[in-house]
Short mmCIF file of C-alpha atoms and ligand atoms in Angstrom, two decimals:
data_model
loop_
_atom_site.label_atom_id
_atom_site.label_comp_id
_atom_site.label_asym_id
_atom_site.label_seq_id
_atom_site.Cartn_x
_atom_site.Cartn_y
_atom_site.Cartn_z
CA UNK O 154 18.07 8.93 36.55
CA UNK O 155 17.34 5.33 36.70
CA UNK O 156 14.78 5.37 33.84
CA UNK O 157 17.31 7.48 31.81
CA UNK O 158 19.82 4.68 32.07
CA UNK O 159 17.24 2.14 31.27
CA UNK O 160 16.36 4.01 28.21
CA UNK O 161 19.96 4.26 27.07
CA UNK O 162 20.46 0.74 27.58
CA UNK O 163 17.26 -0.26 25.64
CA UNK O 164 18.46 2.14 22.85
CA UNK O 165 21.95 0.65 22.81
CA UNK O 166 20.50 -2.92 22.85
CA UNK O 167 18.25 -2.01 19.78
CA UNK O 168 21.07 -0.09 18.02
CA UNK O 169 23.30 -3.51 18.20
CA UNK O 170 20.52 -5.65 16.81
CA UNK O 171 21.38 -6.59 13.21
CA UNK O 172 19.29 -5.35 10.24
CA UNK O 173 16.92 -8.14 9.54
CA UNK O 174 15.23 -8.73 5.99
CA UNK O 175 11.90 -10.04 6.32
CA UNK O 176 9.27 -10.95 3.77
CA UNK O 177 5.52 -10.94 4.55
CA UNK O 178 2.48 -11.88 2.46
CA UNK O 179 -0.73 -9.87 2.39
CA UNK O 180 -3.59 -12.36 1.55
CA UNK O 181 -7.33 -12.42 1.80
CA UNK O 182 -10.28 -12.52 -0.68
CA UNK O 183 -10.58 -10.04 -3.51
CA UNK O 184 -12.03 -6.60 -2.41
CA UNK O 185 -11.01 -7.06 1.36
CA UNK O 186 -8.77 -3.90 1.13
CA UNK O 187 -5.32 -5.57 0.95
CA UNK O 188 -4.09 -2.94 -1.57
CA UNK O 189 -5.59 -0.16 0.17
CA UNK O 190 -3.68 -1.33 3.33
CA UNK O 191 -0.42 -1.63 1.72
CA UNK O 192 -0.76 1.66 -0.12
CA UNK O 193 -1.54 3.29 3.37
CA UNK O 194 1.49 1.59 5.10
CA UNK O 195 3.68 2.68 2.06
CA UNK O 196 2.53 6.44 2.62
CA UNK O 197 0.15 6.57 -0.39
CA UNK O 198 -3.45 7.55 -0.43
CA UNK O 199 -5.43 4.28 -0.24
CA UNK O 200 -8.11 5.77 -2.60
CA UNK O 201 -8.70 4.83 -6.14
CA UNK O 202 -7.25 1.20 -5.88
CA UNK O 203 -7.52 -0.81 -8.96
CA UNK O 204 -8.03 -4.54 -8.42
CA UNK O 205 -4.62 -6.24 -8.16
CA UNK O 206 -3.51 -8.26 -11.28
CA UNK O 207 -1.18 -11.00 -9.95
CA UNK O 208 0.79 -9.28 -7.20
CA UNK O 209 2.39 -5.95 -6.12
CA UNK O 210 5.42 -5.72 -3.89
CA UNK O 211 6.38 -3.01 -1.53
CA UNK O 212 9.64 -2.34 0.45
CA UNK O 213 9.85 -0.53 3.76
CA UNK O 214 12.03 0.12 6.73
CA UNK O 215 10.79 -0.37 10.08
CA UNK O 216 13.13 -0.18 12.95
CA UNK O 217 15.78 -2.56 12.43
CA UNK O 218 13.83 -4.49 9.79
CA UNK O 219 13.84 -4.30 6.09
CA UNK O 220 10.35 -5.46 5.12
CA UNK O 221 9.07 -6.64 1.71
CA UNK O 222 5.41 -7.08 1.53
CA UNK O 223 3.77 -9.10 -1.30
CA UNK O 224 0.22 -7.96 -1.84
CA UNK O 225 -1.21 -11.02 -3.66
CA UNK O 226 -4.41 -10.83 -5.73
CA UNK O 227 -7.25 -12.45 -3.88
CA UNK O 228 -9.67 -13.38 -6.79
CA UNK O 229 -10.75 -17.02 -6.75
CA UNK O 230 -8.63 -17.92 -9.90
CA UNK O 231 -5.54 -16.05 -8.94
CA UNK O 232 -5.30 -17.61 -5.29
CA UNK O 233 -3.27 -20.43 -6.83
CA UNK O 234 -0.32 -18.12 -6.97
CA UNK O 235 -0.13 -17.60 -3.39
CA UNK O 236 1.71 -20.84 -2.63
CA UNK O 237 4.64 -19.71 -4.59
CA UNK O 238 5.25 -17.24 -1.89
CA UNK O 239 4.71 -19.22 1.25
CA UNK O 240 8.27 -20.73 1.54
CA UNK O 241 9.84 -17.29 1.72
CA UNK O 242 7.23 -15.65 4.06
CA UNK O 243 8.20 -15.04 7.60
CA UNK O 244 4.76 -13.99 8.54
CA UNK O 245 1.07 -13.51 7.14
CA UNK O 246 -1.14 -10.38 7.07
CA UNK O 247 -4.84 -11.71 6.34
CA UNK O 248 -7.24 -9.09 5.57
CA UNK O 249 -10.91 -9.54 5.97
CA UNK O 250 -13.80 -7.25 4.79
CA UNK O 251 -15.68 -7.25 8.00
CA UNK O 252 -18.65 -5.81 6.34
CA UNK O 253 -19.08 -8.50 3.81
CA UNK O 254 -21.03 -11.13 5.88
CA UNK O 255 -22.03 -13.07 2.92
CA UNK O 256 -18.27 -14.04 2.10
CA UNK O 257 -17.36 -15.05 5.69
CA UNK O 258 -17.72 -18.78 4.90
CA UNK O 259 -15.42 -18.29 1.85
CA UNK O 260 -12.94 -16.30 3.88
CA UNK O 261 -13.00 -19.08 6.53
CA UNK O 262 -12.39 -21.81 4.07
CA UNK O 263 -9.54 -19.63 2.27
CA UNK O 264 -7.80 -19.08 5.65
CA UNK O 265 -8.28 -22.76 6.75
CA UNK O 266 -6.62 -23.73 3.35
CA UNK O 267 -3.77 -21.12 4.03
CA UNK O 268 -2.89 -22.17 7.57
CA UNK O 269 -2.89 -25.84 6.87
CA UNK O 270 -0.41 -25.51 4.17
CA UNK O 271 2.91 -27.14 5.54
CA UNK O 272 4.94 -24.06 4.51
CA UNK O 273 2.69 -21.75 6.50
CA UNK O 274 1.56 -23.70 9.65
CA UNK O 275 3.47 -22.38 12.76
CA UNK O 276 4.05 -18.98 11.14
CA UNK O 277 2.52 -15.71 12.96
CA UNK O 278 -0.74 -14.35 11.45
CA UNK O 279 -2.03 -10.98 11.79
CA UNK O 280 -5.62 -10.72 10.81
CA UNK O 281 -6.94 -7.29 9.78
CA UNK O 282 -10.80 -6.93 10.46
CA UNK O 283 -10.85 -4.07 7.73
CA UNK O 284 -13.68 -1.80 6.79
CA UNK O 285 -14.78 -0.99 10.41
CA UNK O 286 -15.92 2.32 9.04
CA UNK O 287 -18.73 0.59 7.16
CA UNK O 288 -22.26 0.24 8.63
CA UNK O 289 -22.95 -3.20 9.68
CA UNK O 290 -19.36 -4.27 9.78
CA UNK O 291 -18.65 -7.11 12.05
CA UNK O 292 -17.03 -6.51 15.34
CA UNK O 293 -13.69 -8.27 16.24
CA UNK O 294 -15.41 -10.83 18.44
CA UNK O 295 -17.97 -11.65 15.43
CA UNK O 296 -15.01 -11.83 12.89
CA UNK O 297 -13.24 -14.40 15.46
CA UNK O 298 -16.56 -16.35 15.67
CA UNK O 299 -17.24 -16.39 11.88
CA UNK O 300 -13.88 -17.66 11.02
CA UNK O 301 -13.53 -20.22 13.95
CA UNK O 302 -10.31 -18.18 14.38
CA UNK O 303 -9.32 -19.69 17.70
CA UNK O 304 -9.81 -23.16 16.58
CA UNK O 305 -7.93 -22.63 13.27
CA UNK O 306 -4.85 -20.87 14.62
CA UNK O 307 -4.58 -23.42 17.58
CA UNK O 308 -4.92 -26.28 15.25
CA UNK O 309 -2.13 -25.25 13.01
CA UNK O 310 0.00 -23.66 15.99
CA UNK O 311 0.02 -20.11 14.39
CA UNK O 312 0.43 -17.18 17.02
CA UNK O 313 -2.33 -14.90 15.88
CA UNK O 314 -3.45 -11.13 16.60
CA UNK O 315 -6.53 -9.70 15.22
CA UNK O 316 -7.08 -5.88 14.77
CA UNK O 317 -10.35 -4.17 13.80
CA UNK O 318 -9.23 -1.48 11.60
CA UNK O 319 -10.03 0.78 8.38
CA UNK O 320 -7.64 1.09 5.63
CA UNK O 321 -9.13 4.25 4.06
CA UNK O 322 -9.14 6.64 7.06
CA UNK O 323 -5.61 7.65 6.76
CA UNK O 324 -2.24 6.86 5.37
CA UNK O 325 1.50 7.24 6.19
CA UNK O 326 1.90 8.83 9.64
CA UNK O 327 -1.94 9.11 9.72
CA UNK O 328 -2.53 5.46 9.13
CA UNK O 329 -5.09 3.70 11.29
CA UNK O 330 -3.18 3.05 14.65
CA UNK O 331 -4.45 -0.55 14.67
CA UNK O 332 -2.86 -1.35 11.38
CA UNK O 333 0.35 0.05 12.73
CA UNK O 334 0.20 -1.88 15.85
CA UNK O 335 -0.65 -5.22 14.24
CA UNK O 336 2.46 -4.72 11.89
CA UNK O 337 4.59 -3.90 14.90
CA UNK O 338 3.14 -7.05 16.76
CA UNK O 339 3.98 -9.19 13.70
CA UNK O 340 7.59 -8.03 13.41
CA UNK O 341 8.02 -8.42 17.09
CA UNK O 342 6.89 -11.91 17.06
CA UNK O 343 9.01 -12.53 14.01
CA UNK O 344 12.04 -11.08 15.90
CA UNK O 345 11.51 -13.36 18.98
CA UNK O 346 11.63 -16.47 16.82
CA UNK O 347 14.01 -15.03 13.99
CA UNK O 348 16.74 -17.75 14.07
CA UNK O 349 14.31 -20.73 13.86
CA UNK O 350 11.96 -18.81 11.10
CA UNK O 351 15.16 -17.90 9.25
CA UNK O 352 16.54 -21.59 9.27
CA UNK O 353 12.96 -22.98 8.23
CA UNK O 354 12.80 -20.32 5.29
CA UNK O 355 16.28 -21.21 4.12
CA UNK O 356 15.31 -24.99 3.86
CA UNK O 357 11.98 -24.36 2.46
CA UNK O 358 12.99 -21.89 -0.34
CA UNK O 359 15.87 -24.39 -1.20
CA UNK O 360 13.39 -27.09 -1.51
CA UNK O 361 11.09 -24.92 -3.63
CA UNK O 362 13.93 -23.98 -5.93
CA UNK O 363 14.94 -27.66 -6.36
CA UNK O 364 11.31 -28.56 -7.10
CA UNK O 365 10.82 -25.66 -9.76
CA UNK O 366 14.13 -26.79 -11.47
CA UNK O 367 13.09 -30.41 -11.62
CA UNK O 368 9.51 -29.14 -13.00
CA UNK O 369 11.47 -27.02 -15.60
CA UNK O 370 13.68 -29.99 -16.66
CA UNK O 371 10.70 -32.39 -17.07
CA UNK O 372 8.83 -29.75 -19.09
CA UNK O 373 11.80 -29.36 -21.47
CA UNK O 374 11.94 -33.08 -21.62
CA UNK O 375 8.10 -33.40 -22.74
CA UNK O 376 8.77 -30.54 -25.31
CA UNK O 377 11.84 -32.37 -26.63
CA UNK O 378 9.70 -35.66 -26.94
CA UNK O 379 6.76 -34.13 -28.70
CA UNK O 380 9.07 -32.43 -31.26
CA UNK O 381 10.92 -35.53 -31.88
CA UNK O 382 7.56 -37.39 -32.23
CA UNK O 383 6.38 -34.92 -34.83
CA UNK O 384 9.65 -34.94 -36.67
CA UNK O 385 9.32 -38.67 -37.04
CA UNK O 386 5.75 -38.25 -38.25
CA UNK O 387 6.93 -35.98 -41.05
CA UNK O 388 9.52 -38.20 -42.30
P1 G3D X 110 -8.16 -5.92 -2.44
O1 G3D X 110 -6.69 -5.37 -2.76
O2 G3D X 110 -8.15 -6.83 -1.25
O3 G3D X 110 -8.75 -6.68 -3.62
P2 G3D X 110 -8.74 -3.07 -2.40
O4 G3D X 110 -9.04 -4.56 -2.10
O5 G3D X 110 -7.70 -2.49 -1.65
O6 G3D X 110 -8.53 -2.97 -3.87
O7 G3D X 110 -10.00 -2.46 -1.93
C1 G3D X 110 -11.34 -2.96 -2.54
C2 G3D X 110 -12.34 -1.77 -2.13
O8 G3D X 110 -12.50 -1.70 -1.02
C3 G3D X 110 -11.91 -0.38 -2.82
O9 G3D X 110 -13.09 0.39 -3.16
C4 G3D X 110 -11.44 0.28 -1.42
O10 G3D X 110 -11.42 1.68 -1.70
C5 G3D X 110 -12.39 -0.43 -0.64
N1 G3D X 110 -11.86 -0.29 0.93
C6 G3D X 110 -10.60 -0.92 1.23
N2 G3D X 110 -10.51 -0.65 2.48
C7 G3D X 110 -11.66 -0.16 3.16
C8 G3D X 110 -11.95 0.38 4.19
O11 G3D X 110 -11.33 0.17 5.34
N3 G3D X 110 -13.32 0.94 4.37
C9 G3D X 110 -14.00 1.05 3.28
N4 G3D X 110 -15.23 1.62 3.59
N5 G3D X 110 -13.60 0.85 2.07
C10 G3D X 110 -12.46 0.21 1.97
P3 G3D X 110 -13.48 0.58 -4.77
O12 G3D X 110 -14.70 1.42 -4.61
O13 G3D X 110 -12.33 1.19 -5.54
O14 G3D X 110 -13.65 -0.75 -5.31
MG1 MG X 111 -5.60 -5.74 -4.55
#
């Protein structure tokens, strides 16, 4: 009887919670399995993924959350676009190809640069140690060591959880349980600190928009001057 009442209370508590809109970014090196992971979460087969050009976006509902995930291209030349999404992001999903030992150093540098960014430091990070189905894939403890993960997340005050997983073993309801568990952990941590994160995101996105506007004005001014100069040259 007591547990029935407790369940009812919990249900009522959850039902009363507001719907929260949350943006997450899915990052990591190219070929780590980001697109396969988002496809699986979305309920689509993760097979036959084409390399991501720029970014793709998925929307999903998870409990009282409306979640948008930006799957950002991980190629070296495209990583520059990641920072455009930092301000609006409540949390980070960092996907690692655990079988690609040769690129662990590059992965570590990329993660270090990401966590050090002022619009990312302090936000929660879920690390998916992907491709565990592959022979020779590093186990969770080895990935932690290769990336100096504990040091990195402590330095930048990011709460972190790592989940060893495989993005290709199932999708939708049959998705790897570790991916689901990791996503629920991330949303739980965001919910716990929602008000502070919300405020930070409002402030950071406002600043970013102002900086973009300023840049636009400066660019327009430069173009105007160039046109004026070339007009004077003709006459
Ligand atoms: P990215 O979006 O991070 O660049 P993708 O990576 O999702 O495009 O995946 C890159 C390749 O890795 C794809 O293979 C994909 O099928 C494969 N892959 C992704 N996750 C896993 C996994 O957990 N296990 C295994 N074995 N392979 C995975 P192709 O052959 O299409 O390049
Ligand atoms: Mg991709």
